Tab-separated table of N, CA and C and ligand atoms in Angstrom:
chain	number	residue	atom	x	y	z
T	11	MET	N	71.671	107.718	85.209
T	11	MET	CA	72.053	106.884	86.355
T	11	MET	C	73.317	107.440	87.023
T	12	LYS	N	73.310	107.407	88.334
T	12	LYS	CA	74.464	107.914	89.091
T	12	LYS	C	75.244	106.764	89.722
T	13	ILE	N	76.491	107.025	90.005
T	13	ILE	CA	77.314	106.029	90.698
T	13	ILE	C	76.913	105.993	92.171
T	14	THR	N	76.371	104.845	92.571
T	14	THR	CA	76.042	104.605	93.982
T	14	THR	C	76.450	103.165	94.284
T	15	ALA	N	76.279	102.747	95.516
T	15	ALA	CA	76.695	101.405	95.918
T	15	ALA	C	76.087	100.343	95.010
T	16	LYS	N	76.861	99.352	94.632
T	16	LYS	CA	76.457	98.201	93.823
T	16	LYS	C	76.205	98.532	92.350
T	17	LYS	N	76.642	99.704	91.901
T	17	LYS	CA	76.633	99.990	90.469
T	17	LYS	C	77.962	99.518	89.885
T	18	ALA	N	77.871	98.913	88.683
T	18	ALA	CA	79.082	98.526	87.954
T	18	ALA	C	79.467	99.707	87.061
T	19	VAL	N	80.705	100.135	87.177
T	19	VAL	CA	81.160	101.345	86.501
T	19	VAL	C	82.321	100.996	85.565
T	20	VAL	N	82.315	101.594	84.354
T	20	VAL	CA	83.439	101.462	83.438
T	20	VAL	C	84.070	102.847	83.296
T	21	MET	N	85.377	102.916	83.440
T	21	MET	CA	86.018	104.232	83.364
T	21	MET	C	87.444	104.155	82.830
T	22	ASN	N	87.865	105.262	82.227
T	22	ASN	CA	89.272	105.451	81.909
T	22	ASN	C	89.905	106.180	83.080
T	23	TYR	N	91.160	105.890	83.339
T	23	TYR	CA	91.833	106.599	84.434
T	23	TYR	C	93.303	106.788	84.096
T	24	HIS	N	93.880	107.804	84.690
T	24	HIS	CA	95.300	108.109	84.509
T	24	HIS	C	95.799	108.595	85.864
T	25	LEU	N	96.805	107.925	86.364
T	25	LEU	CA	97.254	108.196	87.739
T	25	LEU	C	98.706	108.671	87.750
T	26	THR	N	98.916	109.833	88.369
T	26	THR	CA	100.279	110.358	88.493
T	26	THR	C	100.546	110.759	89.945
T	27	ASP	N	101.831	110.852	90.284
T	27	ASP	CA	102.176	111.386	91.605
T	27	ASP	C	102.366	112.900	91.480
T	28	ASP	N	102.761	113.553	92.573
T	28	ASP	CA	102.887	115.014	92.556
T	28	ASP	C	104.039	115.495	91.683
T	29	GLN	N	104.953	114.606	91.304
T	29	GLN	CA	106.052	114.983	90.412
T	29	GLN	C	105.675	114.758	88.947
T	30	GLY	N	104.456	114.267	88.716
T	30	GLY	CA	104.011	114.044	87.342
T	30	GLY	C	104.374	112.683	86.785
T	31	LYS	N	104.971	111.842	87.597
T	31	LYS	CA	105.337	110.495	87.144
T	31	LYS	C	104.067	109.638	87.014
T	32	VAL	N	103.924	108.941	85.889
T	32	VAL	CA	102.746	108.102	85.683
T	32	VAL	C	102.893	106.808	86.495
T	33	LEU	N	101.947	106.569	87.375
T	33	LEU	CA	101.986	105.375	88.235
T	33	LEU	C	101.137	104.254	87.658
T	34	ASP	N	100.071	104.630	86.982
T	34	ASP	CA	99.169	103.636	86.393
T	34	ASP	C	98.252	104.385	85.432
T	35	SER	N	97.749	103.674	84.428
T	35	SER	CA	96.905	104.350	83.448
T	35	SER	C	96.162	103.318	82.618
T	36	SER	N	94.951	103.670	82.187
T	36	SER	CA	94.234	102.792	81.261
T	36	SER	C	94.441	103.256	79.819
T	37	ARG	N	95.182	104.353	79.617
T	37	ARG	CA	95.414	104.858	78.252
T	37	ARG	C	96.139	103.809	77.416
T	38	GLY	N	95.591	103.554	76.226
T	38	GLY	CA	96.184	102.543	75.369
T	38	GLY	C	95.851	101.127	75.806
T	39	ARG	N	95.035	101.001	76.825
T	39	ARG	CA	94.610	99.680	77.301
T	39	ARG	C	93.095	99.693	77.447
T	40	LYS	N	92.566	98.588	77.999
T	40	LYS	CA	91.125	98.532	78.221
T	40	LYS	C	90.761	99.408	79.418
T	41	PRO	N	89.557	100.003	79.383
T	41	PRO	CA	89.111	100.757	80.555
T	41	PRO	C	88.962	99.829	81.771
T	42	LEU	N	88.868	100.419	82.917
T	42	LEU	CA	88.711	99.674	84.167
T	42	LEU	C	87.232	99.523	84.496
T	43	SER	N	86.832	98.314	84.905
T	43	SER	CA	85.475	98.085	85.407
T	43	SER	C	85.564	97.781	86.888
T	44	TYR	N	84.658	98.338	87.657
T	44	TYR	CA	84.649	98.032	89.094
T	44	TYR	C	83.228	98.171	89.617
T	45	ILE	N	83.006	97.680	90.824
T	45	ILE	CA	81.704	97.843	91.472
T	45	ILE	C	81.868	98.800	92.655
T	46	GLN	N	81.077	99.846	92.642
T	46	GLN	CA	81.149	100.852	93.702
T	46	GLN	C	80.754	100.252	95.049
T	47	GLY	N	81.482	100.620	96.075
T	47	GLY	CA	81.127	100.223	97.434
T	47	GLY	C	81.606	98.844	97.842
T	48	MET	N	82.454	98.212	97.023
T	48	MET	CA	82.919	96.856	97.361
T	48	MET	C	84.419	96.844	97.688
T	49	GLY	N	84.997	98.018	97.799
T	49	GLY	CA	86.420	98.070	98.125
T	49	GLY	C	87.323	97.728	96.945
T	50	ASN	N	86.780	97.776	95.714
T	50	ASN	CA	87.610	97.515	94.526
T	50	ASN	C	88.640	98.634	94.315
T	51	LEU	N	88.239	99.862	94.687
T	51	LEU	CA	89.125	101.012	94.515
T	51	LEU	C	89.565	101.515	95.885
T	52	ILE	N	90.566	102.393	95.895
T	52	ILE	CA	90.958	103.006	97.167
T	52	ILE	C	89.793	103.869	97.666
T	53	PRO	N	89.651	103.992	98.990
T	53	PRO	CA	88.483	104.685	99.566
T	53	PRO	C	88.321	106.114	99.068
T	54	GLY	N	89.409	106.855	98.936
T	54	GLY	CA	89.320	108.256	98.530
T	54	GLY	C	88.752	108.418	97.135
T	55	LEU	N	89.064	107.481	96.234
T	55	LEU	CA	88.570	107.584	94.861
T	55	LEU	C	87.084	107.207	94.795
T	56	GLU	N	86.691	106.154	95.516
T	56	GLU	CA	85.261	105.795	95.561
T	56	GLU	C	84.425	106.975	96.053
T	57	LYS	N	84.945	107.654	97.067
T	57	LYS	CA	84.222	108.794	97.637
T	57	LYS	C	84.039	109.894	96.595
T	58	GLU	N	85.071	110.158	95.809
T	58	GLU	CA	84.997	111.209	94.785
T	58	GLU	C	84.055	110.822	93.646
T	59	LEU	N	83.936	109.512	93.369
T	59	LEU	CA	83.117	109.057	92.247
T	59	LEU	C	81.635	108.943	92.607
T	60	GLU	N	81.343	108.849	93.895
T	60	GLU	CA	79.952	108.694	94.353
T	60	GLU	C	79.077	109.813	93.775
T	61	GLY	N	77.961	109.436	93.149
T	61	GLY	CA	76.999	110.419	92.646
T	61	GLY	C	77.307	110.950	91.253
T	62	LYS	N	78.450	110.566	90.662
T	62	LYS	CA	78.815	111.072	89.342
T	62	LYS	C	78.041	110.316	88.246
T	63	THR	N	78.004	110.909	87.039
T	63	THR	CA	77.233	110.352	85.935
T	63	THR	C	78.138	110.073	84.728
T	64	VAL	N	77.579	109.329	83.738
T	64	VAL	CA	78.344	108.999	82.525
T	64	VAL	C	78.741	110.288	81.787
T	65	GLY	N	79.966	110.304	81.298
T	65	GLY	CA	80.459	111.467	80.565
T	65	GLY	C	81.238	112.430	81.447
T	66	THR	N	81.173	112.213	82.740
T	66	THR	CA	81.899	113.095	83.663
T	66	THR	C	83.403	112.876	83.540
T	67	ASN	N	84.133	113.975	83.440
T	67	ASN	CA	85.588	113.943	83.527
T	67	ASN	C	85.956	114.610	84.833
T	68	LEU	N	86.776	113.970	85.616
T	68	LEU	CA	87.197	114.659	86.828
T	68	LEU	C	88.666	114.456	87.111
T	69	LYS	N	89.204	115.458	87.801
T	69	LYS	CA	90.590	115.407	88.273
T	69	LYS	C	90.509	115.486	89.777
T	70	VAL	N	91.070	114.501	90.438
T	70	VAL	CA	91.027	114.516	91.897
T	70	VAL	C	92.410	114.228	92.466
T	71	ARG	N	92.657	114.816	93.617
T	71	ARG	CA	93.928	114.643	94.318
T	71	ARG	C	93.596	113.943	95.624
T	72	ILE	N	94.220	112.797	95.838
T	72	ILE	CA	93.866	111.993	97.007
T	72	ILE	C	95.089	111.820	97.911
T	73	LYS	N	94.909	112.230	99.146
T	73	LYS	CA	95.989	112.150	100.137
T	73	LYS	C	96.263	110.691	100.513
T	74	PRO	N	97.495	110.408	100.956
T	74	PRO	CA	97.849	109.023	101.332
T	74	PRO	C	96.884	108.374	102.313
T	75	GLU	N	96.356	109.167	103.243
T	75	GLU	CA	95.439	108.624	104.251
T	75	GLU	C	94.212	107.973	103.608
T	76	ASP	N	93.789	108.493	102.447
T	76	ASP	CA	92.613	107.955	101.750
T	76	ASP	C	93.010	107.074	100.572
T	77	ALA	N	94.320	106.785	100.463
T	77	ALA	CA	94.808	105.959	99.353
T	77	ALA	C	95.486	104.719	99.943
T	78	TYR	N	96.817	104.659	99.847
T	78	TYR	CA	97.517	103.457	100.327
T	78	TYR	C	98.148	103.638	101.705
T	79	GLY	N	97.730	104.689	102.409
T	79	GLY	CA	98.197	104.901	103.776
T	79	GLY	C	99.491	105.682	103.851
T	80	VAL	N	99.801	106.120	105.064
T	80	VAL	CA	101.054	106.836	105.289
T	80	VAL	C	102.151	105.811	105.539
T	81	LYS	N	103.382	106.229	105.339
T	81	LYS	CA	104.506	105.319	105.607
T	81	LYS	C	104.646	105.119	107.109
T	82	GLU	N	104.779	103.882	107.523
T	82	GLU	CA	104.928	103.592	108.947
T	82	GLU	C	106.353	103.118	109.231
T	83	ALA	N	106.996	103.842	110.142
T	83	ALA	CA	108.398	103.537	110.472
T	83	ALA	C	108.535	102.126	111.045
T	84	ARG	N	107.508	101.659	111.750
T	84	ARG	CA	107.623	100.340	112.382
T	84	ARG	C	107.656	99.199	111.343
T	85	LEU	N	107.270	99.506	110.097
T	85	LEU	CA	107.293	98.475	109.049
T	85	LEU	C	108.653	98.378	108.361
T	86	VAL	N	109.560	99.278	108.746
T	86	VAL	CA	110.924	99.226	108.208
T	86	VAL	C	111.801	98.530	109.246
T	87	GLN	N	112.448	97.448	108.830
T	87	GLN	CA	113.227	96.662	109.780
T	87	GLN	C	114.606	96.344	109.238
T	88	LYS	N	115.554	96.267	110.159
T	88	LYS	CA	116.893	95.823	109.791
T	88	LYS	C	117.050	94.373	110.237
T	89	VAL	N	117.504	93.549	109.311
T	89	VAL	CA	117.635	92.117	109.560
T	89	VAL	C	119.106	91.742	109.355
T	90	PRO	N	119.684	90.917	110.241
T	90	PRO	CA	121.082	90.516	110.030
T	90	PRO	C	121.277	89.879	108.657
T	91	ARG	N	122.352	90.274	107.987
T	91	ARG	CA	122.650	89.785	106.634
T	91	ARG	C	122.709	88.260	106.585
T	92	ASN	N	123.232	87.664	107.638
T	92	ASN	CA	123.429	86.208	107.629
T	92	ASN	C	122.114	85.411	107.718
T	93	GLN	N	120.987	86.104	107.902
T	93	GLN	CA	119.693	85.397	107.872
T	93	GLN	C	119.240	85.084	106.443
T	94	PHE	N	119.959	85.610	105.474
T	94	PHE	CA	119.536	85.450	104.079
T	94	PHE	C	120.326	84.375	103.335
T	95	ASP	N	120.876	83.407	104.054
T	95	ASP	CA	121.681	82.343	103.439
T	95	ASP	C	122.779	82.962	102.566
T	96	ALA	N	123.081	82.286	101.480
T	96	ALA	CA	124.146	82.801	100.607
T	96	ALA	C	123.565	83.581	99.444
T	97	GLN	N	122.221	83.596	99.333
T	97	GLN	CA	121.622	84.208	98.141
T	97	GLN	C	121.951	85.701	98.060
T	98	GLU	N	122.034	86.146	96.835
T	98	GLU	CA	122.384	87.530	96.591
T	98	GLU	C	121.202	88.441	96.937
T	99	ILE	N	121.455	89.428	97.751
T	99	ILE	CA	120.403	90.366	98.138
T	99	ILE	C	120.715	91.721	97.520
T	100	LYS	N	119.743	92.259	96.804
T	100	LYS	CA	119.948	93.548	96.145
T	100	LYS	C	118.826	94.509	96.506
T	101	VAL	N	119.129	95.782	96.509
T	101	VAL	CA	118.111	96.812	96.714
T	101	VAL	C	117.041	96.684	95.628
T	102	GLY	N	115.792	96.739	96.040
T	102	GLY	CA	114.687	96.646	95.085
T	102	GLY	C	114.079	95.259	95.018
T	103	MET	N	114.798	94.255	95.553
T	103	MET	CA	114.226	92.897	95.563
T	103	MET	C	113.010	92.871	96.483
T	104	GLN	N	112.019	92.066	96.093
T	104	GLN	CA	110.821	91.947	96.925
T	104	GLN	C	110.595	90.500	97.275
T	105	PHE	N	110.136	90.252	98.475
T	105	PHE	CA	109.695	88.903	98.791
T	105	PHE	C	108.584	88.906	99.821
T	106	GLU	N	107.947	87.748	99.940
T	106	GLU	CA	106.807	87.624	100.843
T	106	GLU	C	107.283	87.132	102.198
T	107	VAL	N	106.769	87.737	103.236
T	107	VAL	CA	107.037	87.246	104.580
T	107	VAL	C	105.700	86.941	105.247
T	108	THR	N	105.693	85.904	106.082
T	108	THR	CA	104.447	85.585	106.775
T	108	THR	C	104.352	86.423	108.039
T	109	GLN	N	103.118	86.782	108.346
T	109	GLN	CA	102.828	87.596	109.517
T	109	GLN	C	101.577	87.013	110.135
T	110	GLY	N	101.735	86.131	111.121
T	110	GLY	CA	100.571	85.433	111.666
T	110	GLY	C	99.967	84.568	110.576
T	111	ASP	N	98.670	84.753	110.297
T	111	ASP	CA	97.986	83.979	109.258
T	111	ASP	C	98.128	84.626	107.893
T	112	ASP	N	98.647	85.817	107.889
T	112	ASP	CA	98.688	86.630	106.686
T	112	ASP	C	100.105	86.638	106.117
T	113	TYR	N	100.238	87.148	104.883
T	113	TYR	CA	101.586	87.378	104.379
T	113	TYR	C	101.611	88.756	103.756
T	114	LYS	N	102.776	89.336	103.681
T	114	LYS	CA	102.875	90.632	103.023
T	114	LYS	C	104.176	90.720	102.241
T	115	VAL	N	104.182	91.653	101.302
T	115	VAL	CA	105.350	91.840	100.451
T	115	VAL	C	106.252	92.897	101.080
T	116	VAL	N	107.530	92.577	101.194
T	116	VAL	CA	108.495	93.562	101.681
T	116	VAL	C	109.515	93.835	100.577
T	117	THR	N	110.068	95.037	100.607
T	117	THR	CA	111.047	95.454	99.606
T	117	THR	C	112.383	95.734	100.296
T	118	VAL	N	113.458	95.267	99.704
T	118	VAL	CA	114.792	95.547	100.234
T	118	VAL	C	115.161	96.981	99.853
T	119	THR	N	115.481	97.800	100.857
T	119	THR	CA	115.793	99.207	100.579
T	119	THR	C	117.256	99.554	100.830
T	120	GLU	N	117.974	98.705	101.569
T	120	GLU	CA	119.394	98.958	101.810
T	120	GLU	C	120.079	97.640	102.145
T	121	VAL	N	121.298	97.470	101.642
T	121	VAL	CA	122.063	96.256	101.939
T	121	VAL	C	123.469	96.655	102.364
T	122	THR	N	123.899	96.200	103.525
T	122	THR	CA	125.292	96.362	103.944
T	122	THR	C	125.826	94.954	104.218
T	123	PRO	N	127.140	94.788	104.399
T	123	PRO	CA	127.670	93.447	104.681
T	123	PRO	C	127.077	92.858	105.965
T	124	ILE	N	126.563	93.715	106.853
T	124	ILE	CA	126.072	93.243	108.151
T	124	ILE	C	124.557	93.132	108.203
T	125	GLU	N	123.892	94.121	107.577
T	125	GLU	CA	122.434	94.198	107.725
T	125	GLU	C	121.736	94.411	106.388
T	126	VAL	N	120.479	93.946	106.360
T	126	VAL	CA	119.604	94.209	105.219
T	126	VAL	C	118.395	94.969	105.753
T	127	THR	N	118.057	96.104	105.130
T	127	THR	CA	116.874	96.859	105.540
T	127	THR	C	115.717	96.465	104.640
T	128	ILE	N	114.605	96.050	105.263
T	128	ILE	CA	113.416	95.697	104.496
T	128	ILE	C	112.271	96.618	104.900
T	129	ASP	N	111.479	96.992	103.901
T	129	ASP	CA	110.382	97.936	104.101
T	129	ASP	C	109.074	97.239	103.740
T	130	GLY	N	108.179	97.120	104.725
T	130	GLY	CA	106.893	96.445	104.516
T	130	GLY	C	105.773	97.401	104.141
T	131	ASN	N	106.100	98.679	103.940
T	131	ASN	CA	105.073	99.624	103.505
T	131	ASN	C	104.672	99.334	102.061
T	132	HIS	N	103.427	99.619	101.720
T	132	HIS	CA	102.993	99.539	100.325
T	132	HIS	C	103.851	100.492	99.497
T	133	ALA	N	104.141	100.116	98.267
T	133	ALA	CA	104.995	100.948	97.397
T	133	ALA	C	104.433	102.366	97.247
T	134	LEU	N	103.120	102.516	97.357
T	134	LEU	CA	102.509	103.840	97.202
T	134	LEU	C	102.114	104.462	98.543
T	135	ALA	N	102.558	103.865	99.655
T	135	ALA	CA	102.310	104.483	100.962
T	135	ALA	C	103.002	105.834	100.998
T	136	GLY	N	102.316	106.820	101.543
T	136	GLY	CA	102.900	108.149	101.662
T	136	GLY	C	102.838	108.966	100.386
T	137	VAL	N	102.263	108.402	99.332
T	137	VAL	CA	102.210	109.096	98.039
T	137	VAL	C	100.820	109.704	97.825
T	138	THR	N	100.795	110.990	97.478
T	138	THR	CA	99.541	111.645	97.103
T	138	THR	C	99.251	111.291	95.649
T	139	LEU	N	98.023	110.853	95.381
T	139	LEU	CA	97.669	110.351	94.053
T	139	LEU	C	96.813	111.369	93.298
T	140	ASN	N	97.181	111.623	92.061
T	140	ASN	CA	96.403	112.524	91.204
T	140	ASN	C	95.746	111.695	90.104
T	141	PHE	N	94.432	111.626	90.151
T	141	PHE	CA	93.678	110.830	89.177
T	141	PHE	C	92.977	111.731	88.177
T	142	GLU	N	93.037	111.333	86.905
T	142	GLU	CA	92.140	111.881	85.894
T	142	GLU	C	91.232	110.741	85.503
T	143	VAL	N	89.937	110.956	85.635
T	143	VAL	CA	88.972	109.882	85.403
T	143	VAL	C	87.913	110.343	84.409
T	144	GLU	N	87.546	109.431	83.502
T	144	GLU	CA	86.433	109.685	82.588
T	144	GLU	C	85.450	108.527	82.751
T	145	ILE	N	84.230	108.845	83.106
T	145	ILE	CA	83.241	107.789	83.348
T	145	ILE	C	82.538	107.427	82.040
T	146	LEU	N	82.653	106.149	81.659
T	146	LEU	CA	82.155	105.692	80.355
T	146	LEU	C	80.805	104.998	80.444
T	147	ASP	N	80.557	104.284	81.523
T	147	ASP	CA	79.313	103.513	81.630
T	147	ASP	C	78.974	103.246	83.093
T	148	ILE	N	77.676	103.225	83.378
T	148	ILE	CA	77.194	102.882	84.725
T	148	ILE	C	75.977	101.977	84.551
T	149	ARG	N	75.953	100.861	85.238
T	149	ARG	CA	74.782	99.973	85.212
T	149	ARG	C	74.659	99.299	86.571
T	150	ASP	N	73.502	98.653	86.792
T	150	ASP	CA	73.353	97.864	88.014
T	150	ASP	C	74.238	96.635	87.912
T	151	ALA	N	74.983	96.339	88.972
T	151	ALA	CA	75.744	95.090	88.998
T	151	ALA	C	74.749	93.938	89.182
T	152	SER	N	75.043	92.766	88.579
T	152	SER	CA	74.161	91.603	88.753
T	152	SER	C	74.362	91.053	90.158
T	153	SER	N	73.391	90.228	90.593
T	153	SER	CA	73.520	89.662	91.947
T	153	SER	C	74.747	88.758	92.034
T	154	GLU	N	75.080	88.106	90.884
T	154	GLU	CA	76.274	87.252	90.879
T	154	GLU	C	77.546	88.101	91.039
T	155	GLU	N	77.573	89.223	90.335
T	155	GLU	CA	78.739	90.107	90.459
T	155	GLU	C	78.878	90.639	91.883
T	156	ILE	N	77.742	90.982	92.478
T	156	ILE	CA	77.786	91.501	93.849
T	156	ILE	C	78.290	90.415	94.802
T	157	ALA	N	77.817	89.171	94.583
T	157	ALA	CA	78.254	88.060	95.433
T	157	ALA	C	79.758	87.826	95.288
T	158	HIS	N	80.272	87.981	94.062
T	158	HIS	CA	81.701	87.770	93.835
T	158	HIS	C	82.537	88.995	94.209
T	159	GLY	N	81.901	90.155	94.201
T	159	GLY	CA	82.625	91.381	94.546
T	159	GLY	C	83.420	91.966	93.397
T	160	HIS	N	83.143	91.504	92.146
T	160	HIS	CA	83.831	92.062	90.976
T	160	HIS	C	82.953	91.963	89.734
T	161	VAL	N	83.344	92.705	88.704
T	161	VAL	CA	82.575	92.773	87.460
T	161	VAL	C	82.887	91.560	86.583
T	162	HIS	N	81.863	91.050	85.901
T	162	HIS	CA	82.034	89.949	84.945
T	162	HIS	C	81.894	90.447	83.515
T	163	GLY	N	82.251	89.596	82.571
T	163	GLY	CA	81.983	89.885	81.163
T	163	GLY	C	83.040	90.760	80.531
T	164	GLU	N	82.652	91.380	79.409
T	164	GLU	CA	83.583	92.204	78.640
T	164	GLU	C	84.218	93.252	79.554
T	165	HIS	N	85.466	93.489	79.478
T	165	HIS	CA	86.262	94.395	80.327
T	165	HIS	C	86.470	93.831	81.725
T	166	GLY	N	85.679	92.833	82.112
T	166	GLY	CA	85.758	92.377	83.496
T	166	GLY	C	86.431	91.029	83.615
T	167	HIS	N	85.983	90.303	84.593
T	167	HIS	CA	86.564	89.036	85.000
T	167	HIS	C	85.838	87.923	84.255
T	168	GLN	N	86.569	86.962	83.689
T	168	GLN	CA	85.930	85.841	82.984
T	168	GLN	C	86.033	84.581	83.828
T	169	HIS	N	84.951	83.806	83.834
T	169	HIS	CA	84.992	82.525	84.570
T	169	HIS	C	84.939	81.360	83.596
U	230	ZN	ZN1	83.339	86.338	89.552
C-alpha cells in the first residue's frame, strides 16, 4: 500500500533546522499518526510522502515556503509601552491578539522603556526544515476519521 489521499499513516520523525538544532522529534516518544491530504502536516512534507511505502526511510529538506512560510515584515509591530498596563513585559513572552474573527499568537522580541516590539510570524517562519522520516504503517482511514480529519485509536486521538 502506498501513501495517497485519505490513508492513515504512522511514522517516526526527527526534525532539525539547518544548524542541526532539534526542533521536534518522535524519538523516545510515540510515533506520529496522520491522515494524508487533510492538512495534518505541512504541505511540503505531505508532498514528499505521497506514494511512499511502509519501511521507507527518507531525509527531506523543506523550504519555508512549503513549511511555515517566510517571515513577513508587516507582522512585526512596535506598540507603545504604555499600552501594556503595569504588567512586566519581557522578551520571549507570548500572548494572543484578536484579528477580526481570528486570533493569533505574537511573541515579544524587543522591549524598551517607550516601545514593545511584537512579532506575529510563526516561530518557524523563515526556517528551512530537515526531516528524517521512517514510515511504519499505512492503512485506509475510516470514514469517521476522514469526517473528523484526524486519526483515532492507538497512537491517535481518543474520544
Ligand atoms: Zn475524532
